[in-house]
Structure formats: structure tokens, C-alpha cells
Amino acid sequence: MVDKELLFPYDKLRDEQKQLIEDTRKAIDEGKNFLVHAPTGLGKTIGVLGPALKHAIENNKTVFFLTSRHTQHLLAIKTLRDIDRNFSIGINCCDLIAKKWMCSQPGAENMPSAEFNEYCKALREDKLCEFFENSRKKGKLSSKAEAALEQIKAKMPADTEIINTICRNEKLCPYETAMFLAKKANVIIADYNYMFNARIRDNFLLKSGKKIKESIIIVDEGHNLPQRCRNMLSEKLSTYAITMAIKEAKKFGYHEEIEKLSFLLEVMKDLASGLEEKEEEYVLKREFVKKIDDVMNYDEVQDRFMIIGDEIREQQRRSFIGSIARFMDMWKGPDKAYGRTINIKETKYGIVLTLNYRCLDPSIISKEVVNESKATIMMSGTLTPTEMYADLLGFKNYVMKEYRDIFSERNRLNLIVEDVTTKYTARNNEQYKKTAEILAEITNAVPGNSFVFFPSYQLRNYVHRHFESQSRKRIFLELRGMSTEEKNKFLAGFKGNKKRGGVMLGVAQGSFGEGVDLPGDLLECVIIVGVPLQKPDLETRDLIAYYDEKFGEGMNYGYIYPAITKAMQNAGRCIRSEKDRGVVVFMDARYAWDSYRKCFPADWNMQITKRWKERVGEFFKSSNSE
Ligand code: SF4
């Protein structure tokens, strides 16, 4: 039922999806923010993009579709193309990814983001970027860039790949050219940074001429936004970075600075002098500042490092000295809503000390954006408890809704096995043995592939020792910190094993816990062993204390709910569309507790069982006979 009034370009409009469209339209018309928990497969993207676009076109507003995933950029573009093909409403779209991924300078994509921004700025200011120079003439678009823009417009709605290819062929800067595209765009697809990172946003809004209050902002995979915002406001300094900065100073002949940097190294060691028995401890702002001020002037050192960093970036892409200046600047920031710690870690570079300045409150940057916008729609398949996200991000004037998981009811079996636990106090060899035994019984009963997620690699390794002799499936072990190439190769091997059935043993926070789609019969079972709680380190303790003071919900907001969200994300790898069928098993006694169970959507119908092997066997038998 293609519907022009709803801008719905597909044949089948389900009741839940129609409701989502109506609710989104109402929220935008009333200028309210809208928090949406809606399961995978419901069709969220068209459900919110259609009404947002309609409102934007009729009222001269701009839709921002913010997502951190490449696949979601592509899905949003595809949805716009489907709308355009059916209704020809004149969509002007600009698809933006992080600037370093759009940059025409070779090797830019390998630089850390903060370093890249300094590098790009220095090149532009010194007129050393030929691509930038080719793109602009006296502050306006050059004729070459104008011609490229026409080529891009002819391919509307164009994705970043089209923009990059056309601009690189013409030796232009894709980002600068895209800014001119953004000026006329009624839909901008971009990473969260373009709205929630103050520096990137201000620069982007200035160049594109867009205004927050004239924007309808859609935040996709919104459960990730709190941590992303915290990361944007956090900074760290390591002894590794200082050692590299000393090498840099030697290489470029900044001999006076070598002494200052060596002293900084001593300051770090001094701050960490209490770390003999423990891995981390708190540091006060004044401790670090005073130790430097006692010997030299903190502000003067910071300024000098900043200037040197800029000078070095004219000759090479990154500067460790410049990054130290950035940290010193951040360290002078407020104490409220921030944590300051130093920790020690054994790394591939040897023992490394790291001084951390971590933000605890994402609403510092999110609340202005969401409350100033015409309407912000935040959606996710794991946005429960929804009111927590409203609190964490500082939403005002909002409505929220949880949509029913219509596929889960018939396509998914959700089991709780309470016979084991990964609680710290209960960890022992007997638990690992028992866990391995149950895992083998379940995965052996699954006809195809299974994913098993553990809270840590260490725990995974303990269980794996007992599991391998009992499993009849091929075992795939996820490795820590896999590159994209390694991940793709690993997944290709895993998928190729679906007939015989494989078992991937990984960790909840690892490479495959989120953002991996294995549709159809490529994945038939997901098992979450234990609760993927954060390590109870100082940052976690700070979060708990902060949210206790702010909302009286420290343990829930700072510790338990983020772990449940992670477990739900892991579970979501199994059912990606209405046709997928699968089993999800939550293996830990705590999932049976009311305080944990109430965090899951009611329609997940989680059932405690002692007959896990039989239940799984029966489920797949009934699936095959349908
Ligand atoms: S101006 Fe453009 S091409 Fe030049 S460094 Fe910056 S992003 Fe890269």
C-alpha cells in the first residue's frame, strides 16, 4: 500500500509501523521530542524518516539522520531513493561521514580523529592543501567544484561514496564540496559528531548555514549516544605518548622541550607512586598542575606545546607534542561531572601509565541540542528503560513509547538458565565446568550456527577449556582487538560453516556483540553467559555515585542497565528480520531476578527452564515442520 500522504513507498504497511508513523508525525507537529523503543524488523527507518521528511519539506526544515554505522547510512539512502522513486518530492540529500574518511589526502584515514582535525586545520590555514585550494575561490565554490556539485546532484540522493569518487577524480576536497551540498539539503545523513561534538557542530552549522532550531534530528541506535557523548568530552595522557613526544622533539630539533617533556614523565611517575598494590587511583586537578607549576609555568608550557604541535603538523600528519597540549588544556576543565584518575597497564609497549580526565554526564552536550531542535527522535531496538535515556541525555518536553516485538513472539524462544552465574564471588572451576556442559548441550541441539558471548576473554578461556571436548561443532574463538579485515575473514569462515554448525566464543563488548548482521539461517542461537557488567573500576564507581546524587539511580543507571542493554544488543544478533527464527539463552541466575527481568521488554516472554536441551530441540523441530 504505497501511501503518498505518509510518504510510505512499500507494499505492506503493518499496524505497528503505521502507529510509529502517526506517533512520529504527532510529536513533530507538536514540537516534542520522541524516544522510541522499537524492535529490529519493524521498519523504524521509514517509520520516522517518512513523516520527518514530509514535515521538513512542507515547513522548510532540515532532517538530520544521525547514525554511527555505515550500514545505516546505506539504509537511510536506500529509503530516500525508494521515497523519491515513488513520489518525486525533490529530495536534496547530503551524506557525510567523519571528515578524515572523506579527506583526499593519502593516509588521512589512519590518523586519530583529534590529530587529523589539527592537521587539516594547519594545512588549510597555510594554504598547503591543494584539494582545499581547488575547491574554493575567494570563499566561494570554485568553478571546478561547481561542476562536481552538478554531477553529484544528478545522482541524488547521493551517498558519500558518490561524493568522494566525483571529488577525488576532480582533485577536490569532498568535505568542502559537500558543505555546499548541505546548504540546500533537506536531509543530512551524518555521524553523531556533526550535532553532538560542539567544535565539529559549530563549524558545520556555520559552513552549511543550518540551524538547530530549524532541524528535526533523528538519532539512530540511540542507546549508544550517552557513551559517545561522554567520550567526546574525555581526554587522556599516557607515558607512551610523552615518550613519543620526546622522540618527536629530538627529530625536529626542539631541544629545550626535551627537558620539559622528560620532567612531565617524572610527574606522571610521581602521581602513580601509590600504584604498587592497585591498578588505579584518583588524582586531583591541582596535584598535576602544581607539580608542573613548582618547576615551570603550566600555562606557558601548554601554549608552547600547542605552537610546536602546529609547526610539526606542517611537516608530518600527527604531533604527540600537540596532543599533550590538548590534554593539558582539557585537564583545566571543571571537576563537577568529571572523574580524574591515573592507572597502570601492561601493554605491547611495556608498562604504561595513563592520566584520565573522564566525563560522566553526557547531557552536558546533548541537552542543548535535543531541546533546541524542532524535535529530536531517538530510536533503538534496545532503548529500555526508555526514561533512563531521557534522564541521561537531559530530554525535556518529550514523549516516549515502546513498540511491541511482533516477530519475537512467534519467531524467537527466549530462555533463562539460572543454574550458573558469573558473579565474582561465585567464580570457580566448578562453575566453569557446569557452564561448559550446558553450553555444549544447547549448541549441540542447534542445527546451525551459534554465538556465545562472555563478560571477558579470561572467563571465556576458562570455560573454553572444558567446552572443547564436549562440543560437536567447530569452535571459532574471537580474538581481542580484531581489525576490520580480520573480522570480515572470521565471519566469512563462520558463515561458511552453517550446515555443519559452528560456535563462536566471544565477548559481549568485543567485535561481534553489536553491529553484525547474520540474517536468515546464518545464525540460529545466541547465548549470553553472565551479565556483561562493566569492571567495577573507579570510573564505574564515579558513574554510580554521580547518578545516585543526580537521580537517586546510581546502581541502575551507572551499572546494571548499561549491562542489560549490552545483553539485549548481543541477543539482537539472532533476529534481524521478520523471517529469521532463533533461540536466545540468558545464562545466569541474575536474569531470573525481578530487578533484572523488568529491564527487558515484556513481549520477550523470557522463560526460566531446566530443560534447555529439550526446549531448544523442540523449537527447531517445530520450525522445520512449519
Ligand atoms: S581540506 Fe579537505 S582534503 Fe584538505 S586536509 Fe582537510 S579534509 Fe583533507
Coordinates of C-alpha atoms and ligand atoms in Angstrom, one line a residue, residues 99 102-105 108 116 119-121 123-124 129 131-132 172-176, ligand 1:
K99 CA 35.9 14.3 7.8
M102 CA 36.3 12.0 3.3
C103 CA 39.7 13.6 3.1
S104 CA 41.6 13.4 -0.3
Q105 CA 45.0 13.4 1.4
A108 CA 44.4 10.6 6.5
F116 CA 43.5 14.8 12.0
Y119 CA 46.4 18.5 10.7
C120 CA 43.6 19.6 8.4
K121 CA 43.3 23.0 10.1
L123 CA 47.1 22.7 6.0
R124 CA 44.1 24.9 5.3
C129 CA 46.1 21.5 0.8
F131 CA 42.3 19.8 -2.7
F132 CA 41.0 22.6 -0.5
L172 CA 38.8 18.5 -4.8
C173 CA 38.1 18.2 -1.1
P174 CA 34.9 16.1 -0.8
Y175 CA 34.1 17.6 2.6
E176 CA 34.3 21.2 1.5
Ligands
SF4_1 S1 40.9 20.5 3.5 FE1 39.9 18.6 2.8 S2 41.4 17.5 1.6 FE2 42.5 19.0 2.7 S3 43.2 18.0 4.6 FE3 41.2 18.9 5.1 S4 39.7 17.4 4.7 FE4 41.6 16.7 3.7

